[in-house]
Short mmCIF file of C-alpha atoms in Angstrom, two decimals:
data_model
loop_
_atom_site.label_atom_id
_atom_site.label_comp_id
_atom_site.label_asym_id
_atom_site.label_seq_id
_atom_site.Cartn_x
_atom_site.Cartn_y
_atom_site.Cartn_z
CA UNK A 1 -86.00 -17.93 29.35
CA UNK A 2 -87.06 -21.26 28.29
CA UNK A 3 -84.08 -24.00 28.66
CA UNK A 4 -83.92 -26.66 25.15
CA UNK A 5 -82.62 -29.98 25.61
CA UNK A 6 -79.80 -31.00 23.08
CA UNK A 7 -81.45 -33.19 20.15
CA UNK A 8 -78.89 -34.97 17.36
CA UNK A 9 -79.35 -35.02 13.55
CA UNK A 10 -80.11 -38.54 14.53
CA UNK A 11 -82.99 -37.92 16.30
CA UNK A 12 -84.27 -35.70 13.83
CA UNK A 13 -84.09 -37.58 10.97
CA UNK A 14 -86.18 -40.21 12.94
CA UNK A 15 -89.20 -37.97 12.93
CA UNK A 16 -89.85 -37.04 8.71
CA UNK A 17 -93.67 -38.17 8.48
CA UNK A 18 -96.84 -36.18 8.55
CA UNK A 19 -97.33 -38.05 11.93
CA UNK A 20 -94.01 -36.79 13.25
CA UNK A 21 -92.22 -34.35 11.83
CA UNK A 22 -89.52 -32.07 13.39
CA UNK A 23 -87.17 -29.74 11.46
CA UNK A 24 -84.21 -28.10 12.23
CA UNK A 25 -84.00 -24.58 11.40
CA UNK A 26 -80.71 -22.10 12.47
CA UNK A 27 -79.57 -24.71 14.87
CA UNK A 28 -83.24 -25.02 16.26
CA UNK A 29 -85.19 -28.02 16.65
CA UNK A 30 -89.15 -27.46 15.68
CA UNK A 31 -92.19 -30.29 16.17
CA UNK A 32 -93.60 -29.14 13.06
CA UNK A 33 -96.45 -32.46 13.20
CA UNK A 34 -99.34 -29.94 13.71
CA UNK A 35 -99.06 -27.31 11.84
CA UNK A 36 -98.31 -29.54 8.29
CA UNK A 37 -101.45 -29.64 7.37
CA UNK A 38 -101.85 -26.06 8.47
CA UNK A 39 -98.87 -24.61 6.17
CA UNK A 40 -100.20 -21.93 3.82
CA UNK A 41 -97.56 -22.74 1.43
CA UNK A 42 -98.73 -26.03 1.33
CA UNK A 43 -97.03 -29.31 0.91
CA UNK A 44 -93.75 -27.95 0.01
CA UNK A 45 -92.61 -28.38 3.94
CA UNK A 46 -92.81 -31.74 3.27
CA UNK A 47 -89.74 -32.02 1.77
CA UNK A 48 -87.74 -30.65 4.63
CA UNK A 49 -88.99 -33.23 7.34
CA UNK A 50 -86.13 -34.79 9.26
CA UNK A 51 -83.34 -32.31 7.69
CA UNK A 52 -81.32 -29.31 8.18
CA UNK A 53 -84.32 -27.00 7.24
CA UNK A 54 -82.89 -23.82 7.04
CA UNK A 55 -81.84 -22.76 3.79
CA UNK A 56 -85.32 -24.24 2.50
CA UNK A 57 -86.90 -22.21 5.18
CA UNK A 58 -85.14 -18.60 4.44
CA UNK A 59 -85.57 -19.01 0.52
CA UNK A 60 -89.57 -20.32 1.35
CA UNK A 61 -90.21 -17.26 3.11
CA UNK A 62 -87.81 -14.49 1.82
CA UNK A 63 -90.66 -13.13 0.20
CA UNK A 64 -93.52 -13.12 3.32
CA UNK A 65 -94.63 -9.70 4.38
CA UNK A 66 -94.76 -10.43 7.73
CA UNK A 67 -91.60 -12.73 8.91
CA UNK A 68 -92.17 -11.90 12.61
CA UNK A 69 -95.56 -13.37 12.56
CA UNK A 70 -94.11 -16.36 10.62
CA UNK A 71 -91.01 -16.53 12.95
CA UNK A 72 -93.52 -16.59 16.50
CA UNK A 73 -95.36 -19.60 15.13
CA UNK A 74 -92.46 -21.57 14.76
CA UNK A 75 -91.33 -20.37 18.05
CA UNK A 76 -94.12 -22.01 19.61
CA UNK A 77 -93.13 -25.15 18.07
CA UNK A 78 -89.29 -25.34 19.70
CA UNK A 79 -88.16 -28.39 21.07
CA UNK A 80 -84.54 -28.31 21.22
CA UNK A 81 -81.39 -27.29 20.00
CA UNK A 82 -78.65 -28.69 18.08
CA UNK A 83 -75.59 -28.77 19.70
CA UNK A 84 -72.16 -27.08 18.47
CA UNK A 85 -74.40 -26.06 15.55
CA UNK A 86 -72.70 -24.33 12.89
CA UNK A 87 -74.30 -21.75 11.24
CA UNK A 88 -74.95 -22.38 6.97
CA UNK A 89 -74.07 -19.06 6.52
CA UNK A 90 -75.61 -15.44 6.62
CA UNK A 91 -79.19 -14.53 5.25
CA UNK A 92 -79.36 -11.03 6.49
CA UNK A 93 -76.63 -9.27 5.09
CA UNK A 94 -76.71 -5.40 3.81
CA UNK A 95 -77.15 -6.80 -0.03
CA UNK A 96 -80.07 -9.28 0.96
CA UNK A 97 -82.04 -6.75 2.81
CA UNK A 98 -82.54 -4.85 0.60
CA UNK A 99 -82.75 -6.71 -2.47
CA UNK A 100 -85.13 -8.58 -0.73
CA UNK A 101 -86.94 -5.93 0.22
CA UNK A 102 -87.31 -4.49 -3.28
CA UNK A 103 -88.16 -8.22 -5.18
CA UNK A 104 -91.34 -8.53 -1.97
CA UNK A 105 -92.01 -5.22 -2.68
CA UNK A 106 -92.52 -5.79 -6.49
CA UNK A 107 -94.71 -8.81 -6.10
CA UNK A 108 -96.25 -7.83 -3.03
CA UNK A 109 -100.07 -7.78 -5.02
CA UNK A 110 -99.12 -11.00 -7.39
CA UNK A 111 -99.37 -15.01 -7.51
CA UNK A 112 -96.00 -15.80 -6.71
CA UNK A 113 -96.84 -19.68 -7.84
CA UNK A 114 -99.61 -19.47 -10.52
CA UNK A 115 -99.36 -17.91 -13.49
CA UNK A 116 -100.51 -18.60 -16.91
CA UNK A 117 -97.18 -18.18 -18.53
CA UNK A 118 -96.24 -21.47 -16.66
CA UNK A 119 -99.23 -23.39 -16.81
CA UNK A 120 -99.56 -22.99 -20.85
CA UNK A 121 -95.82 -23.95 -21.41
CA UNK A 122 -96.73 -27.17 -19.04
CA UNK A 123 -100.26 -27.98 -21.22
CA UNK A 124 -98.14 -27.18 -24.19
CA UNK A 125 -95.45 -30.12 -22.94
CA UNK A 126 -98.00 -32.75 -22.15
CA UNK A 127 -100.39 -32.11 -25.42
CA UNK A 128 -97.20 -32.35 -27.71
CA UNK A 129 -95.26 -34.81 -25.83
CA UNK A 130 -98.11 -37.52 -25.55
CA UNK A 131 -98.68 -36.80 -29.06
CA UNK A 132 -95.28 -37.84 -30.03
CA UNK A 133 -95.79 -41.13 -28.41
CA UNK A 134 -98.87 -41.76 -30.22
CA UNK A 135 -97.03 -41.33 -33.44
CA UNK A 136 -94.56 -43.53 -32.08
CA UNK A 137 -97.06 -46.27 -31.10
CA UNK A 138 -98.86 -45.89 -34.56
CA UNK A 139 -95.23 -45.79 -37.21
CA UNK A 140 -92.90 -47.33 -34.89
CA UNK A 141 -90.45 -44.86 -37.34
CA UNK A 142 -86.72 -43.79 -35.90
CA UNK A 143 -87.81 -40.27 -37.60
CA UNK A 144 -90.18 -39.41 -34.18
CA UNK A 145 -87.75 -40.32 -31.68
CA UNK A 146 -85.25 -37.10 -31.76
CA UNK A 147 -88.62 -35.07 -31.06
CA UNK A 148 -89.76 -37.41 -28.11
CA UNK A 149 -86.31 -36.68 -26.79
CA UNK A 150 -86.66 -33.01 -27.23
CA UNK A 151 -90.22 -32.72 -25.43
CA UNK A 152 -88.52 -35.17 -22.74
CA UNK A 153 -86.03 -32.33 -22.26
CA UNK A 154 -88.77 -29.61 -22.11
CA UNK A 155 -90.94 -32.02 -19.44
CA UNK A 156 -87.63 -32.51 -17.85
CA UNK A 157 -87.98 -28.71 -16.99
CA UNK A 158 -91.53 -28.92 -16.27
CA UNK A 159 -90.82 -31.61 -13.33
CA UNK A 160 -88.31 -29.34 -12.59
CA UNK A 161 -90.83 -26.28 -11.88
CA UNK A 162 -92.98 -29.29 -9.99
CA UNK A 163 -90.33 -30.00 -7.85
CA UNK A 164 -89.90 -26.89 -6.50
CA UNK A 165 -93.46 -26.18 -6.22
CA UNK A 166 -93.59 -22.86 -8.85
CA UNK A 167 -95.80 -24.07 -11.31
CA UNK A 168 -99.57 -23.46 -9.06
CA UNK A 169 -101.07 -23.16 -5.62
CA UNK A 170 -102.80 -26.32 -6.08
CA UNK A 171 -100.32 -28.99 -4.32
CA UNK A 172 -101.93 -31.23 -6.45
CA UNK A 173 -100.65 -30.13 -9.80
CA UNK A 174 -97.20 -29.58 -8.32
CA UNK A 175 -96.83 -33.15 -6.84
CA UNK A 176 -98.54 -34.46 -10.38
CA UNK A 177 -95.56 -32.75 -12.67
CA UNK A 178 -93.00 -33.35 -10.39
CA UNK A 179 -93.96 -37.46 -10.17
CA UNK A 180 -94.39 -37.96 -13.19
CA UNK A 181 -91.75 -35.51 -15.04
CA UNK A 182 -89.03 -37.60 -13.58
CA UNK A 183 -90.48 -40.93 -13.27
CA UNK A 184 -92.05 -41.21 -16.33
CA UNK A 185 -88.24 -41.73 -17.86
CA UNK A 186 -86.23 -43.06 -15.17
CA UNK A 187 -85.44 -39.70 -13.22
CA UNK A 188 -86.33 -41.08 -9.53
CA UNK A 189 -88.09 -38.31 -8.08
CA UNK A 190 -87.26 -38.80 -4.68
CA UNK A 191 -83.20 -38.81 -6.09
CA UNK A 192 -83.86 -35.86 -7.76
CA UNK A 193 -85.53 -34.24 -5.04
CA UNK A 194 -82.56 -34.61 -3.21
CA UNK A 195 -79.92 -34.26 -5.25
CA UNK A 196 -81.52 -30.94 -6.67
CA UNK A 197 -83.76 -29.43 -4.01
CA UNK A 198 -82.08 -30.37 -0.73
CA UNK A 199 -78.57 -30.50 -1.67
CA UNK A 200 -78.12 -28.37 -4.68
CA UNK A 201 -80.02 -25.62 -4.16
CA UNK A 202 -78.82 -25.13 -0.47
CA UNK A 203 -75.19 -25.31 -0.92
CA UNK A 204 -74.64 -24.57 -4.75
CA UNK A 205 -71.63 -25.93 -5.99
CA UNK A 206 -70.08 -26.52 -3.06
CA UNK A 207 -68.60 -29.59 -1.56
CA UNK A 208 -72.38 -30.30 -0.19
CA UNK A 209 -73.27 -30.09 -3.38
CA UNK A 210 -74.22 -33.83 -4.41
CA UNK A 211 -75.39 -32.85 -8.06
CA UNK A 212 -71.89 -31.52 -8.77
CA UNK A 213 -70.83 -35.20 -9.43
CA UNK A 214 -73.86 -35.43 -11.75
CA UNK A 215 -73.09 -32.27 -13.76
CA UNK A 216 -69.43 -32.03 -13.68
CA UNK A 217 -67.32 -35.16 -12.74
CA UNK A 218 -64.36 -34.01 -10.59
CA UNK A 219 -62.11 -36.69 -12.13
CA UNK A 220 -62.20 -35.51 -15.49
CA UNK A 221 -63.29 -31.53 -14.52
CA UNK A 222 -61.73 -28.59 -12.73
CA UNK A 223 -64.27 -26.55 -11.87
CA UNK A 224 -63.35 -24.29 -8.90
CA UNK A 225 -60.08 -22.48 -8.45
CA UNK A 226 -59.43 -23.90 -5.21
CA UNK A 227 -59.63 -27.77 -6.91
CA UNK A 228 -56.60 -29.57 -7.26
CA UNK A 229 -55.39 -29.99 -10.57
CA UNK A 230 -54.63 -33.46 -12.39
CA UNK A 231 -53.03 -33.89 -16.06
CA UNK A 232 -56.26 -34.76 -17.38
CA UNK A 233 -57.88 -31.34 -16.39
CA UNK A 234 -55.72 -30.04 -19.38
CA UNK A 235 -57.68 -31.64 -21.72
CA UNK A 236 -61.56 -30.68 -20.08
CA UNK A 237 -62.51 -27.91 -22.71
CA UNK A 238 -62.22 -30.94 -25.03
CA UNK A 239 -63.99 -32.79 -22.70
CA UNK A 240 -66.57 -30.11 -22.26
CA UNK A 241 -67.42 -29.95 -26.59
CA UNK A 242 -67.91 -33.76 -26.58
CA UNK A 243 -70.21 -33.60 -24.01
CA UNK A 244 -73.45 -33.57 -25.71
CA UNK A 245 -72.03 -36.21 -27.56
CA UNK A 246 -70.95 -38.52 -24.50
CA UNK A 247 -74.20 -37.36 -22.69
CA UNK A 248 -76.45 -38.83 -25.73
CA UNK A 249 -74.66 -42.01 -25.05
CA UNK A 250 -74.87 -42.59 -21.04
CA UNK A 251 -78.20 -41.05 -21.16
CA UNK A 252 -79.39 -43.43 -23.79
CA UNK A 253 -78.72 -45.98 -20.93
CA UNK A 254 -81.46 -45.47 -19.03
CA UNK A 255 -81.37 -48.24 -16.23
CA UNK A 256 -84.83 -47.77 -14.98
CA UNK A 257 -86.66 -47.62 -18.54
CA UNK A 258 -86.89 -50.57 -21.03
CA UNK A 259 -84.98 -52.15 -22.41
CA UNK A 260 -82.33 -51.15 -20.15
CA UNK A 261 -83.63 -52.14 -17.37
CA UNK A 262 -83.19 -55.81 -17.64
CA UNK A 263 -79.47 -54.95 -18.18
CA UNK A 264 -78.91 -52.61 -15.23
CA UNK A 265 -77.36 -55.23 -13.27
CA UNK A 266 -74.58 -55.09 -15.05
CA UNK A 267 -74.58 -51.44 -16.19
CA UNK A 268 -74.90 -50.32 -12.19
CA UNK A 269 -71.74 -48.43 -11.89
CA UNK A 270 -72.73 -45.93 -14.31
CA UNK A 271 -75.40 -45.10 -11.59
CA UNK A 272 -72.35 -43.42 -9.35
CA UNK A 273 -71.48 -40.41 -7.07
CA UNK A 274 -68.39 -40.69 -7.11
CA UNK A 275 -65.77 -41.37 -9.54
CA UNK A 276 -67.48 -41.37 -12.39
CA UNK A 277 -66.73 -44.07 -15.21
CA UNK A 278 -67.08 -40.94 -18.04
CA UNK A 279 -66.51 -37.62 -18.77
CA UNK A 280 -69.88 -36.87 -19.04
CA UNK A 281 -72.78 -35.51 -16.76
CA UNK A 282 -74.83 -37.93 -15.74
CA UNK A 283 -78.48 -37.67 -16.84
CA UNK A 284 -79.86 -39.62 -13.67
CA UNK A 285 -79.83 -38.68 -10.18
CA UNK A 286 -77.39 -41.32 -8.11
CA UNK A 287 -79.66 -42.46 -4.70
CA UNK A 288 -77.70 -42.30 -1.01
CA UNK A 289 -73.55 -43.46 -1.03
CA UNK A 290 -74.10 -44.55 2.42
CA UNK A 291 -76.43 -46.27 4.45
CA UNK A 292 -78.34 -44.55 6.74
CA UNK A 293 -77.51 -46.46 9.91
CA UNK A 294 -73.91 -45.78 9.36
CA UNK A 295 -74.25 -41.91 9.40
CA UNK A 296 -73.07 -40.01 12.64
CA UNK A 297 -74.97 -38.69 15.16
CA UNK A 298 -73.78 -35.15 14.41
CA UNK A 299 -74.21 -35.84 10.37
CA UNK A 300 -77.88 -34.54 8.77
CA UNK A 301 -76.84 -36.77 5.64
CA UNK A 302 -76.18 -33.66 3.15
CA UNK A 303 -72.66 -33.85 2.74
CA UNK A 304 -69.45 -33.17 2.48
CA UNK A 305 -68.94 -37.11 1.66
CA UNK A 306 -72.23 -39.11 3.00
CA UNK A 307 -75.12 -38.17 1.04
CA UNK A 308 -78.43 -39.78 2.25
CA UNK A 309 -81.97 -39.94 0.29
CA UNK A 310 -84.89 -40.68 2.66
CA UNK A 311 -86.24 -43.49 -0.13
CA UNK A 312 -88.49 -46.27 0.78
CA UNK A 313 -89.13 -49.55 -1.07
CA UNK A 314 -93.02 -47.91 -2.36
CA UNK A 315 -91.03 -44.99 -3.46
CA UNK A 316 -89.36 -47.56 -5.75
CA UNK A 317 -91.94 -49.53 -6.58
CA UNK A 318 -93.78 -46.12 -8.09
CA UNK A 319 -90.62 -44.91 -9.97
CA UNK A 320 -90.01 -48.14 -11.69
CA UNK A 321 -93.55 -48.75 -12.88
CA UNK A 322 -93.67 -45.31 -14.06
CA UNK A 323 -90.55 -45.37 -16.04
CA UNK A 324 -92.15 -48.39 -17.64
CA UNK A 325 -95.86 -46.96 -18.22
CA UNK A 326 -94.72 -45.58 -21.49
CA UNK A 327 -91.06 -47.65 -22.90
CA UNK A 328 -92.06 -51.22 -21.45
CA UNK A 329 -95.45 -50.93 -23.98
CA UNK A 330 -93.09 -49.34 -26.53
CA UNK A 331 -90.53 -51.36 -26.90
CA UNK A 332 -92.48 -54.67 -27.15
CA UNK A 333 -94.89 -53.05 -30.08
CA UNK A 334 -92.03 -51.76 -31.85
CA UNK A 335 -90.46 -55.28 -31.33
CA UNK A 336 -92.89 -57.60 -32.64
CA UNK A 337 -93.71 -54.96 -35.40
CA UNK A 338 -90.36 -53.54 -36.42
CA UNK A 339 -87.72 -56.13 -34.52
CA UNK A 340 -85.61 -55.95 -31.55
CA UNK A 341 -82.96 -53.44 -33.37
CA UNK A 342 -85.57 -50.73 -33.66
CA UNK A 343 -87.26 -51.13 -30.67
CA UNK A 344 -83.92 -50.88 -29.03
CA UNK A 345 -83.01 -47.69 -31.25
CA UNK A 346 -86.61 -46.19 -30.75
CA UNK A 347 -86.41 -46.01 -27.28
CA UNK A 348 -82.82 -45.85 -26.44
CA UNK A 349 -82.38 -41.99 -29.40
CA UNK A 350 -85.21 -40.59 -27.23
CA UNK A 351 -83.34 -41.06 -23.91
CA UNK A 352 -80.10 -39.97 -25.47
CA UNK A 353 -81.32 -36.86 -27.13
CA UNK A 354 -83.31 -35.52 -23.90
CA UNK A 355 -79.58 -36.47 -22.23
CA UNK A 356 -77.62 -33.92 -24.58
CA UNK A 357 -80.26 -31.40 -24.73
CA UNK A 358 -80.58 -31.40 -20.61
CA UNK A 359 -76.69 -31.21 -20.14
CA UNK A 360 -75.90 -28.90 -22.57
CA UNK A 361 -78.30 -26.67 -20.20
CA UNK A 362 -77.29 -27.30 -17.15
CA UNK A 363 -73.46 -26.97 -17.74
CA UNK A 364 -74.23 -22.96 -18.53
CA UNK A 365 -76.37 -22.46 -15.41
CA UNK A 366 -73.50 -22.30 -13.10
CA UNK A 367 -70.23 -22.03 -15.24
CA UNK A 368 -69.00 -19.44 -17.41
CA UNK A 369 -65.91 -16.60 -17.57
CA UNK A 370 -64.53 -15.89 -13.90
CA UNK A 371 -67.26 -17.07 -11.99
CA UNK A 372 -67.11 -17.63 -8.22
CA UNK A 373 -67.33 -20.83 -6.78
CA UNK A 374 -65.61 -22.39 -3.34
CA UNK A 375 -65.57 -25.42 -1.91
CA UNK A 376 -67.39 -24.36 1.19
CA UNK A 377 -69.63 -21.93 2.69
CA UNK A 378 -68.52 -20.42 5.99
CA UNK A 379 -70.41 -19.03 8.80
CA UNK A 380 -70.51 -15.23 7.81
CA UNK A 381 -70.85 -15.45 4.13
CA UNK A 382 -73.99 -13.95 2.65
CA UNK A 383 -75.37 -16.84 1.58
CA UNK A 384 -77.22 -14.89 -1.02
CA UNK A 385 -74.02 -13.16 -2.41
CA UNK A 386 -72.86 -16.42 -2.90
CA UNK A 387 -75.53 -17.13 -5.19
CA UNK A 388 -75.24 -14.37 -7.50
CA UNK A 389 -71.48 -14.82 -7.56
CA UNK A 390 -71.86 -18.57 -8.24
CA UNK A 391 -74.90 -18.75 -10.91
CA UNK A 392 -76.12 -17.08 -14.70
CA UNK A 393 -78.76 -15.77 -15.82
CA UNK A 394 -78.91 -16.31 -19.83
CA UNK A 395 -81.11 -14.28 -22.38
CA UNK A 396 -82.70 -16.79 -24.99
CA UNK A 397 -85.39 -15.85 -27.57
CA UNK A 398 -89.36 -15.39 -25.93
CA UNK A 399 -90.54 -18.96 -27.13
CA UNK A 400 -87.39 -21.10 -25.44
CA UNK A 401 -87.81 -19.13 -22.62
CA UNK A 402 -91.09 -19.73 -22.23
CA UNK A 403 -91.19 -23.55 -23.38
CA UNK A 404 -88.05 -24.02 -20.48
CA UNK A 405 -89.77 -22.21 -17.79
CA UNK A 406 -87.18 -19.40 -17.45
CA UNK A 407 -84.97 -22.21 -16.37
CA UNK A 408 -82.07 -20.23 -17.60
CA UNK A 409 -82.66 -17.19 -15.31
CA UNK A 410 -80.47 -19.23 -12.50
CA UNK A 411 -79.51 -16.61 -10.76
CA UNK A 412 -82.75 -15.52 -9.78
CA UNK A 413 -83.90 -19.35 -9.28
CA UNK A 414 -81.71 -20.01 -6.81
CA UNK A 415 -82.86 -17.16 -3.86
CA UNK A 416 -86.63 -17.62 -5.34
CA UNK A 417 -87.03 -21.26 -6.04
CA UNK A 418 -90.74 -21.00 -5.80
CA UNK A 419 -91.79 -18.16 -7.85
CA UNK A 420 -92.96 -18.93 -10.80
CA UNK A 421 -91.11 -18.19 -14.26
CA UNK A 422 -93.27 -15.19 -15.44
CA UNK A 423 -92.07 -13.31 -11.96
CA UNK A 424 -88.62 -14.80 -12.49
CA UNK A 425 -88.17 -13.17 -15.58
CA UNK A 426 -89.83 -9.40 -14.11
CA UNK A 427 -87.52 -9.42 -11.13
CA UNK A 428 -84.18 -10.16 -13.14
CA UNK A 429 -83.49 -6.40 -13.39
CA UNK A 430 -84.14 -5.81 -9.48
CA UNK A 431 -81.75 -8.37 -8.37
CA UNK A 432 -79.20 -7.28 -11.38
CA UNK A 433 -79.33 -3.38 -10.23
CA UNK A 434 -79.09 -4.28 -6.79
CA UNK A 435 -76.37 -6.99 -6.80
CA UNK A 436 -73.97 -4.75 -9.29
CA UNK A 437 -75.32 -2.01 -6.80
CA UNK A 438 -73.25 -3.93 -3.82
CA UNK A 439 -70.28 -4.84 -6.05
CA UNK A 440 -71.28 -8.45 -6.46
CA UNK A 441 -69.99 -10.17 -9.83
CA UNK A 442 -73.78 -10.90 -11.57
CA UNK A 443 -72.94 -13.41 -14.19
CA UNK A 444 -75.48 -11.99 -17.16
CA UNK A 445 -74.94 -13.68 -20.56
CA UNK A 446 -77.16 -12.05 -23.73
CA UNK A 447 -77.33 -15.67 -25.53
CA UNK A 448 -76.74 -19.09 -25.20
CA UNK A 449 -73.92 -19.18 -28.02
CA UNK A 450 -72.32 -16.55 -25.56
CA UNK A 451 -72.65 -18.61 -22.59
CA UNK A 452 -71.14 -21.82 -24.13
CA UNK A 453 -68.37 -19.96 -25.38
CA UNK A 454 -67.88 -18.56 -21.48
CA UNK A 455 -67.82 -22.49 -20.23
CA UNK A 456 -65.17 -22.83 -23.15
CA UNK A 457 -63.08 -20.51 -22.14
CA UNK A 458 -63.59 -21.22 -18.04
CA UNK A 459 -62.75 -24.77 -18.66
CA UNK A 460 -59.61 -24.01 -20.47
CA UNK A 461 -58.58 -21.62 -18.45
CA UNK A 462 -59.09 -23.70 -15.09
CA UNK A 463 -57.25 -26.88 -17.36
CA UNK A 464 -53.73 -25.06 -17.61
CA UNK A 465 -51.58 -26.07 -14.91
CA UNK A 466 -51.25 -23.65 -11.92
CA UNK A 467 -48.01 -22.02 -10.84
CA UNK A 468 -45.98 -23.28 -7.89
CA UNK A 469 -45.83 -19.87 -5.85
CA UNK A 470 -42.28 -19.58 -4.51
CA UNK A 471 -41.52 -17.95 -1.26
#
């Protein structure tokens, strides 16, 4: 039996490059430099150099026919262990097996990635959105801007699918959407990759969870049981109507875009993690709290409280020129057509009306009646249990579903972030049947009216003061 030598999180997290590249995987340390270029799921591994690989790992691969086959590769590539390595949680329970097995079953003989569902909603996006612009350009007229910020929303989905590498095989495409369907208004994709893909996604609404600051501000929202409650929670179902109100307005502040930007100086605490300055979800992804350098040996940087995004000064560079390909040229037509007051207006009702729409979205995808969230994943939950019991899937009409790229089919998102939406929206019955099946609360809501009502009622509930128990 081979003998491992102990290797930190701080040793990983030196190697995240194509020229060296470990991962750590169950409490296993892989050299993974050799085979990137080798993947057959392509560039996705990327994105889990120098990290705590194994929830993208299981959810990458949940779907292979062959895991042994997949599993001895990676065995060749062992080079340590972690030590006192605690495991995420479980990815083999009784309910995962054979769900599992049923969804691989189902698309054992289709593209999980390309589809023509997905790719006509994305040509569909950049025809109409690049369009709007034009129009924009040409009238400089107020009138445009509320659809600009409605196809913003709809591309915000798109880099969305990009991110998470469902929209085609073709790396290519993927890495195109998911640049520039963040950058392109002041989404940093290598925050949002983060915040979404490594942190989210991994440990949903949890305290490792660094997009829960982002969605739902803990000082002004209650959103698990287990939360402690403040005076001000009483008054978060209010808080939760005005939303797409106070959204349009921090959104509408986009720091990265012009004009903002030459204001974000003094606008840089809206750009926080914690302690937010409104009761509002924050449109824009928040980079590390926490300098690298200052993270423990023992930390991998995702949580509970230091949160660290492997950014580089290019990576900036790219974000900020892309965020002004489009508003820089905008604003100073509009300006020296229309004046400084509608170029201001122009750009700023575009960024505040993709804001509302986005929140308004992504409060629904994991809140509603009774739903099950905790602070913390232990060692022998079923991870995938925990996201049934913690997401929703929500019916909306053939066209928004296809324009959003079944974004609103969570549930199913979360344990097959990859798939593409036309797959997502076949295997929703499967993992219904089979989750109900195993007693598992699957959070199913027949319309969007329904689901905002749920939130309503969740937020009210969780604002009324709890009862001191007496012994």
């Amino acid at each position: 039996m081979t003998s491992y030598r102990d290797i930190s999180f701080e040793e990983v997290r030196a190697h995240r490059s194509r020229s060296s590249g470990w991962i750590a995987v169950h409490g296993k340390v892989y050299d993974i430099t050799s085979f990137i270029d080798r993947h057959p799921g392509g560039a996705v591994i990327l994105t889990s150099l120098g990290r705590d690989a194994t929830v993208l790992f299981e959810t990458h691969h949940n779907l292979v026919q062959d895991i042994d086959k997949i599993n001895k590769i990676l065995s060749k590539m062992q080079i340590g262990v972690i030590p006192n390595y605690k495991p995420i949680a479980k990815f083999d329970s009784p309910f995962a097996i054979k769900m599992l097995g049923k969804v691989r079953e189902y698309v054992k003989d289709k593209p999980h990635r390309d589809s023509f569902y997905g790719i006509s909603a994305l040509i569909f996006f950049y025809v109409t959105f690049f369009s709007l612009v034009a129009i924009a350009f040409y009238t400089g007229s107020l009138y445009v801007a509320p659809f600009i910020g409605v196809m913003m929303g709809v591309g915000h989905l798109a880099g969305h699918a990009g991110n998470h590498w469902s929209l085609s095989s073709y790396n290519w495409l993927n890495k195109l959407v998911s640049v520039t369907c963040t950058n392109l208004w002041g989404l940093r994709e290598r925050y949002w990759e983060f915040s979404h893909l490594i942190s989210h996604h991994c440990y949903n609404y949890t305290d490792r969870d660094y997009i829960m600051e982002q969605h739902v501000p803990l000082k002004y929202f209650r959103v698990r049981e287990t939360d402690a409650w403040k005076p001000i929670h009483a008054y978060q179902h209010i808080f939760y109507l005005t939303t797409p109100i106070t959204s349009f307005f921090v959104g509408a502040l986009r720091l990265d875009c012009a004009p903002w930007i030459f204001a974000a100086p003094l606008l840089a605490k809206l750009r926080m993690n914690k302690e937010s300055p409104a009761p509002a979800p924050q449109f824009f992804a928040s980079g590390s709290n926490i300098e690298e350098k200052s993270l423990k040996s023992y930390e991998d940087g995702v949580g509970p409280a230091n949160f660290v995004v492997y950014d580089t000064p290019f990576d900036t560079f790219v974000s900020l020129t892309l965020s002004n390909l489009i508003w820089l040229p905008l604003f100073v037509h509009t300006y020296r057509n229309h004046g400084f007051l509608q170029a201001l207006l122009l750009n700023s009702i575009s960024f505040g009306v993709q804001a509302s729409i986005v929140t308004k979205s992504l409060l629904t995808q994991h809140l509603c009646e009774d739903i099950k969230l905790d602070p913390n994943y232990e060692s022998n939950d079923d991870w995938y249990g925990k996201q049934v019991e913690a997401s929703t899937s929500i019916v909306k009409n053939s066209f928004i579903m296809w324009m959003t790229f079944a974004i609103s089919f969570q549930t199913e998102h979360h344990m097959f972030p990859s798939l593409n939406p036309k797959l997502l929206l076949e295997i929703q019955p499967i993992v219904r049947e089979v989750a109900e099946e195993f007693k598992l609360q699957y959070n199913f809501l027949p319309s969007d009216a329904e689901a905002t009502k749920s939130v309503y009622r969740q937020f009210k509930k969780l604002g009324e003061k709890p009862e001191i128990k007496s012994d």
